[in-house]
mmCIF file of C-alpha atoms in Angstrom:
data_model
loop_
_atom_site.group_PDB
_atom_site.id
_atom_site.type_symbol
_atom_site.label_atom_id
_atom_site.label_comp_id
_atom_site.label_asym_id
_atom_site.label_seq_id
_atom_site.Cartn_x
_atom_site.Cartn_y
_atom_site.Cartn_z
ATOM 1 C CA MET A 1 0.000 0.000 0.000
ATOM 2 C CA ASP A 2 1.397 3.408 -0.940
ATOM 3 C CA ARG A 3 0.683 6.733 0.770
ATOM 4 C CA ALA A 4 -2.200 7.611 -1.558
ATOM 5 C CA GLU A 5 -3.888 4.248 -0.995
ATOM 6 C CA PHE A 6 -3.444 4.639 2.747
ATOM 7 C CA ALA A 7 -4.916 8.157 2.706
ATOM 8 C CA ALA A 8 -7.952 6.978 0.755
ATOM 9 C CA ARG A 9 -8.793 4.633 3.641
ATOM 10 C CA ILE A 10 -9.019 7.467 6.164
ATOM 11 C CA ASP A 11 -12.250 9.231 7.083
ATOM 12 C CA HIS A 12 -10.866 12.534 8.413
ATOM 13 C CA THR A 13 -13.418 13.417 11.069
ATOM 14 C CA VAL A 14 -14.943 16.389 12.863
ATOM 15 C CA LEU A 15 -18.152 15.577 14.760
ATOM 16 C CA GLY A 16 -18.008 17.365 18.115
ATOM 17 C CA PRO A 17 -20.970 19.322 19.482
ATOM 18 C CA THR A 18 -19.196 22.668 18.988
ATOM 19 C CA THR A 19 -18.237 22.006 15.361
ATOM 20 C CA THR A 20 -18.501 25.157 13.254
ATOM 21 C CA ARG A 21 -18.612 25.646 9.505
ATOM 22 C CA SER A 22 -15.000 26.842 9.613
ATOM 23 C CA ASP A 23 -14.022 23.601 11.377
ATOM 24 C CA VAL A 24 -15.697 21.628 8.605
ATOM 25 C CA GLU A 25 -13.994 23.683 5.895
ATOM 26 C CA ARG A 26 -10.621 23.050 7.540
ATOM 27 C CA VAL A 27 -11.245 19.308 7.551
ATOM 28 C CA LEU A 28 -12.411 19.422 3.939
ATOM 29 C CA ASP A 29 -9.295 21.362 2.902
ATOM 30 C CA GLU A 30 -7.088 18.838 4.695
ATOM 31 C CA ALA A 31 -8.963 15.885 3.223
ATOM 32 C CA ASP A 32 -8.705 17.338 -0.263
ATOM 33 C CA ALA A 33 -4.995 18.107 0.094
ATOM 34 C CA HIS A 34 -4.126 14.647 1.410
ATOM 35 C CA GLY A 35 -6.551 12.455 -0.545
ATOM 36 C CA MET A 36 -8.731 11.507 2.424
ATOM 37 C CA ASN A 37 -12.492 11.271 2.881
ATOM 38 C CA ALA A 38 -14.245 13.635 5.325
ATOM 39 C CA CYS A 39 -16.720 12.634 8.033
ATOM 40 C CA ILE A 40 -18.786 15.653 9.068
ATOM 41 C CA PRO A 41 -22.037 16.550 10.857
ATOM 42 C CA PRO A 42 -25.133 16.285 8.665
ATOM 43 C CA CYS A 43 -26.057 19.944 9.162
ATOM 44 C CA TYR A 44 -23.059 20.984 7.046
ATOM 45 C CA LEU A 45 -23.489 18.556 4.150
ATOM 46 C CA SER A 46 -25.006 21.034 1.728
ATOM 47 C CA GLU A 47 -22.247 23.574 2.251
ATOM 48 C CA ALA A 48 -19.586 20.854 2.189
ATOM 49 C CA ALA A 49 -20.795 19.388 -1.097
ATOM 50 C CA ALA A 50 -20.543 22.815 -2.719
ATOM 51 C CA TYR A 51 -17.252 23.719 -1.024
ATOM 52 C CA ALA A 52 -15.342 20.497 -1.754
ATOM 53 C CA PRO A 53 -17.044 18.574 -4.570
ATOM 54 C CA GLY A 54 -14.040 16.282 -4.998
ATOM 55 C CA VAL A 55 -14.053 14.978 -1.425
ATOM 56 C CA THR A 56 -16.002 11.850 -0.464
ATOM 57 C CA LEU A 57 -18.435 12.963 2.242
ATOM 58 C CA VAL A 58 -19.377 10.699 5.135
ATOM 59 C CA THR A 59 -21.959 11.658 7.740
ATOM 60 C CA VAL A 60 -23.708 10.161 10.746
ATOM 61 C CA VAL A 61 -27.246 9.013 11.500
ATOM 62 C CA GLY A 62 -28.775 8.315 14.916
ATOM 63 C CA PHE A 63 -25.687 9.902 16.415
ATOM 64 C CA PRO A 64 -24.241 9.507 18.987
ATOM 65 C CA HIS A 65 -26.416 7.116 21.033
ATOM 66 C CA GLY A 66 -28.434 5.190 18.434
ATOM 67 C CA THR A 67 -31.682 5.634 20.367
ATOM 68 C CA HIS A 68 -33.567 7.541 17.663
ATOM 69 C CA THR A 69 -36.695 5.885 16.311
ATOM 70 C CA THR A 70 -36.262 3.840 13.171
ATOM 71 C CA ALA A 71 -38.416 6.346 11.274
ATOM 72 C CA ALA A 72 -36.151 9.180 12.412
ATOM 73 C CA LYS A 73 -33.030 7.294 11.326
ATOM 74 C CA TYR A 74 -34.654 6.547 7.969
ATOM 75 C CA GLY A 75 -35.469 10.218 7.462
ATOM 76 C CA GLU A 76 -31.995 11.332 8.529
ATOM 77 C CA ALA A 77 -30.410 8.919 6.064
ATOM 78 C CA VAL A 78 -32.575 10.059 3.160
ATOM 79 C CA ASP A 79 -31.927 13.707 3.947
ATOM 80 C CA ALA A 80 -28.180 13.089 4.248
ATOM 81 C CA TRP A 81 -28.006 11.306 0.915
ATOM 82 C CA GLN A 82 -30.118 13.916 -0.868
ATOM 83 C CA THR A 83 -27.960 16.667 0.607
ATOM 84 C CA GLY A 84 -24.665 15.187 -0.563
ATOM 85 C CA ALA A 85 -23.534 12.306 1.632
ATOM 86 C CA ASP A 86 -21.586 9.596 -0.193
ATOM 87 C CA GLU A 87 -21.653 7.263 2.826
ATOM 88 C CA VAL A 88 -23.673 7.010 6.038
ATOM 89 C CA ASP A 89 -22.490 5.821 9.462
ATOM 90 C CA VAL A 90 -25.491 4.810 11.602
ATOM 91 C CA VAL A 91 -25.381 4.076 15.319
ATOM 92 C CA LEU A 92 -26.780 0.704 16.353
ATOM 93 C CA ASN A 93 -29.397 0.678 19.128
ATOM 94 C CA VAL A 94 -27.222 -0.674 21.927
ATOM 95 C CA GLY A 95 -30.061 -0.777 24.465
ATOM 96 C CA ARG A 96 -32.186 -3.023 22.266
ATOM 97 C CA LEU A 97 -29.179 -5.272 21.648
ATOM 98 C CA LYS A 98 -28.486 -5.613 25.376
ATOM 99 C CA ALA A 99 -32.139 -6.436 25.960
ATOM 100 C CA GLY A 100 -31.898 -9.320 23.496
ATOM 101 C CA ASP A 101 -34.002 -7.706 20.778
ATOM 102 C CA ASP A 102 -31.703 -8.727 17.936
ATOM 103 C CA ALA A 103 -34.566 -8.708 15.444
ATOM 104 C CA GLY A 104 -35.379 -5.110 16.352
ATOM 105 C CA VAL A 105 -31.723 -4.135 15.988
ATOM 106 C CA ARG A 106 -31.543 -5.778 12.567
ATOM 107 C CA GLU A 107 -34.793 -4.204 11.376
ATOM 108 C CA ASP A 108 -33.604 -0.763 12.522
ATOM 109 C CA VAL A 109 -30.470 -1.075 10.389
ATOM 110 C CA GLU A 110 -32.376 -2.630 7.489
ATOM 111 C CA GLU A 111 -34.520 0.479 7.195
ATOM 112 C CA VAL A 112 -31.465 2.724 6.930
ATOM 113 C CA VAL A 113 -29.849 0.425 4.358
ATOM 114 C CA ALA A 114 -33.088 0.463 2.350
ATOM 115 C CA ALA A 115 -33.337 4.241 2.589
ATOM 116 C CA VAL A 116 -30.213 5.122 0.610
ATOM 117 C CA PRO A 117 -28.220 3.844 -2.385
ATOM 118 C CA VAL A 118 -24.888 4.540 -0.676
ATOM 119 C CA PRO A 119 -22.716 2.464 1.682
ATOM 120 C CA VAL A 120 -23.999 2.172 5.245
ATOM 121 C CA LYS A 121 -21.602 1.551 8.132
ATOM 122 C CA VAL A 122 -23.041 0.380 11.451
ATOM 123 C CA ILE A 123 -21.404 1.786 14.581
ATOM 124 C CA ILE A 124 -21.695 -0.899 17.245
ATOM 125 C CA GLU A 125 -19.964 1.064 20.073
ATOM 126 C CA THR A 126 -17.627 -1.722 21.149
ATOM 127 C CA ALA A 127 -16.692 -0.107 24.481
ATOM 128 C CA LEU A 128 -20.248 -0.701 25.698
ATOM 129 C CA LEU A 129 -20.494 -4.344 24.616
ATOM 130 C CA THR A 130 -19.313 -7.750 25.778
ATOM 131 C CA ASP A 131 -17.630 -9.953 23.201
ATOM 132 C CA ALA A 132 -20.826 -11.974 22.863
ATOM 133 C CA GLU A 133 -22.771 -8.774 22.208
ATOM 134 C CA LYS A 134 -20.203 -7.666 19.638
ATOM 135 C CA HIS A 135 -20.750 -10.902 17.750
ATOM 136 C CA ARG A 136 -24.517 -10.407 17.854
ATOM 137 C CA ALA A 137 -24.209 -6.779 16.747
ATOM 138 C CA CYS A 138 -22.087 -7.758 13.772
ATOM 139 C CA GLU A 139 -24.473 -10.570 12.883
ATOM 140 C CA ALA A 140 -27.375 -8.121 12.898
ATOM 141 C CA ALA A 141 -25.495 -5.605 10.755
ATOM 142 C CA ALA A 142 -24.523 -8.254 8.225
ATOM 143 C CA ALA A 143 -28.060 -9.664 8.083
ATOM 144 C CA ALA A 144 -29.407 -6.142 7.539
ATOM 145 C CA GLY A 145 -27.249 -5.643 4.442
ATOM 146 C CA ALA A 146 -24.797 -3.096 5.834
ATOM 147 C CA GLU A 147 -21.485 -2.739 4.010
ATOM 148 C CA PHE A 148 -19.291 -2.049 7.069
ATOM 149 C CA VAL A 149 -19.262 -2.325 10.820
ATOM 150 C CA LYS A 150 -17.573 0.468 12.745
ATOM 151 C CA THR A 151 -16.089 0.251 16.219
ATOM 152 C CA SER A 152 -16.996 3.508 17.927
ATOM 153 C CA THR A 153 -18.619 6.923 17.851
ATOM 154 C CA GLY A 154 -15.735 8.461 19.769
ATOM 155 C CA PHE A 155 -18.192 9.658 22.408
ATOM 156 C CA ALA A 156 -18.127 6.635 24.726
ATOM 157 C CA ASP A 157 -15.233 5.568 26.937
ATOM 158 C CA GLY A 158 -12.767 3.557 24.886
ATOM 159 C CA GLY A 159 -12.201 3.290 21.167
ATOM 160 C CA ALA A 160 -10.912 0.899 18.552
ATOM 161 C CA THR A 161 -8.771 -2.062 19.587
ATOM 162 C CA VAL A 162 -6.957 -4.663 17.542
ATOM 163 C CA ASP A 163 -8.932 -7.445 19.235
ATOM 164 C CA ASP A 164 -12.252 -5.840 18.358
ATOM 165 C CA VAL A 165 -11.238 -5.266 14.747
ATOM 166 C CA GLU A 166 -10.221 -8.916 14.412
ATOM 167 C CA LEU A 167 -13.556 -10.042 15.875
ATOM 168 C CA MET A 168 -15.611 -7.740 13.651
ATOM 169 C CA ALA A 169 -13.686 -8.472 10.461
ATOM 170 C CA ALA A 170 -15.068 -12.010 10.486
ATOM 171 C CA TYR A 171 -18.443 -10.523 9.538
ATOM 172 C CA LEU A 172 -17.990 -7.389 7.414
ATOM 173 C CA PRO A 173 -15.338 -4.863 6.404
ATOM 174 C CA VAL A 174 -14.415 -2.806 9.468
ATOM 175 C CA LYS A 175 -14.035 0.916 10.050
ATOM 176 C CA ALA A 176 -11.779 1.309 13.079
ATOM 177 C CA SER A 177 -12.591 4.551 14.847
ATOM 178 C CA GLY A 178 -11.858 6.047 18.236
ATOM 179 C CA GLY A 179 -8.496 6.926 19.728
ATOM 180 C CA ILE A 180 -6.378 6.368 16.615
ATOM 181 C CA GLY A 181 -3.842 9.173 16.595
ATOM 182 C CA THR A 182 -0.680 7.865 14.936
ATOM 183 C CA TYR A 183 0.319 6.052 11.767
ATOM 184 C CA ASP A 184 1.494 3.064 13.809
ATOM 185 C CA GLU A 185 -1.892 2.783 15.521
ATOM 186 C CA ALA A 186 -3.696 3.029 12.187
ATOM 187 C CA SER A 187 -1.344 0.485 10.625
ATOM 188 C CA ALA A 188 -2.049 -1.966 13.466
ATOM 189 C CA MET A 189 -5.782 -1.648 12.803
ATOM 190 C CA LEU A 190 -5.326 -2.259 9.082
ATOM 191 C CA SER A 191 -3.135 -5.277 9.812
ATOM 192 C CA ALA A 192 -5.888 -6.616 12.084
ATOM 193 C CA GLY A 193 -8.364 -6.448 9.221
ATOM 194 C CA ALA A 194 -9.739 -2.911 9.142
ATOM 195 C CA GLU A 195 -10.546 -1.507 5.718
ATOM 196 C CA ARG A 196 -11.165 2.062 6.866
ATOM 197 C CA ILE A 197 -9.877 4.319 9.635
ATOM 198 C CA GLY A 198 -11.927 7.074 11.266
ATOM 199 C CA ALA A 199 -9.837 9.740 12.974
ATOM 200 C CA SER A 200 -9.784 13.429 13.755
ATOM 201 C CA SER A 201 -6.007 13.266 13.295
ATOM 202 C CA GLY A 202 -6.070 12.205 9.650
ATOM 203 C CA VAL A 203 -3.342 14.641 8.644
ATOM 204 C CA GLU A 204 -0.990 13.228 11.280
ATOM 205 C CA LEU A 205 -1.725 9.705 10.102
ATOM 206 C CA VAL A 206 -0.930 10.474 6.469
ATOM 207 C CA GLU A 207 2.135 12.540 7.286
ATOM 208 C CA GLY A 208 3.352 9.698 9.499
ATOM 209 C CA PHE A 209 3.313 7.253 6.592
ATOM 210 C CA PRO A 210 6.904 6.024 6.317
ATOM 211 C CA ASP A 211 8.928 7.185 3.328
ATOM 212 C CA GLY A 212 9.518 4.355 0.943
ATOM 213 C CA ALA A 213 6.711 2.235 2.366
#
């Protein structure tokens, strides 16, 4: 993998509650300059699509807790796609999963997958789950037709781990997200089976790519 291929696997992210339009434009500029994707709040999609038409735009649905109604998630996904999102990251309903309602979890994701003709990644929030629950979450995401599973929102304690990526990669391509701040950390996730990296430090990751690698 060369630097450009590595950069293309990074979703350079800004999703905090105080995110401004200037924050989003900075991330878009950095993504464009380094060949990364950009993961941004849905409220800025329209401006982002006009500002950086060459950047792949990722946004979030049911964020950050996944407790929105299925109808709300469906509507969010449709609006995001119509406003310019190239990919959607939806938060799984962790409470329903913990209660054993795997069918409800699957149906929730199915509706989002059906809503849009773009890739859907399911954030399972690994820090809140047991290993058995992680398996069930991935099974539900796969059965629902999602294209990826993603480790974390970044808003719960804990983030991506090599062990979690290895577990999840048995089901679907993995987006490792949460606490990845260096090239070495990102490389470890890719070696464990991740196909995509979500990070607010995308520039540092790309610039850390070893010369000659």
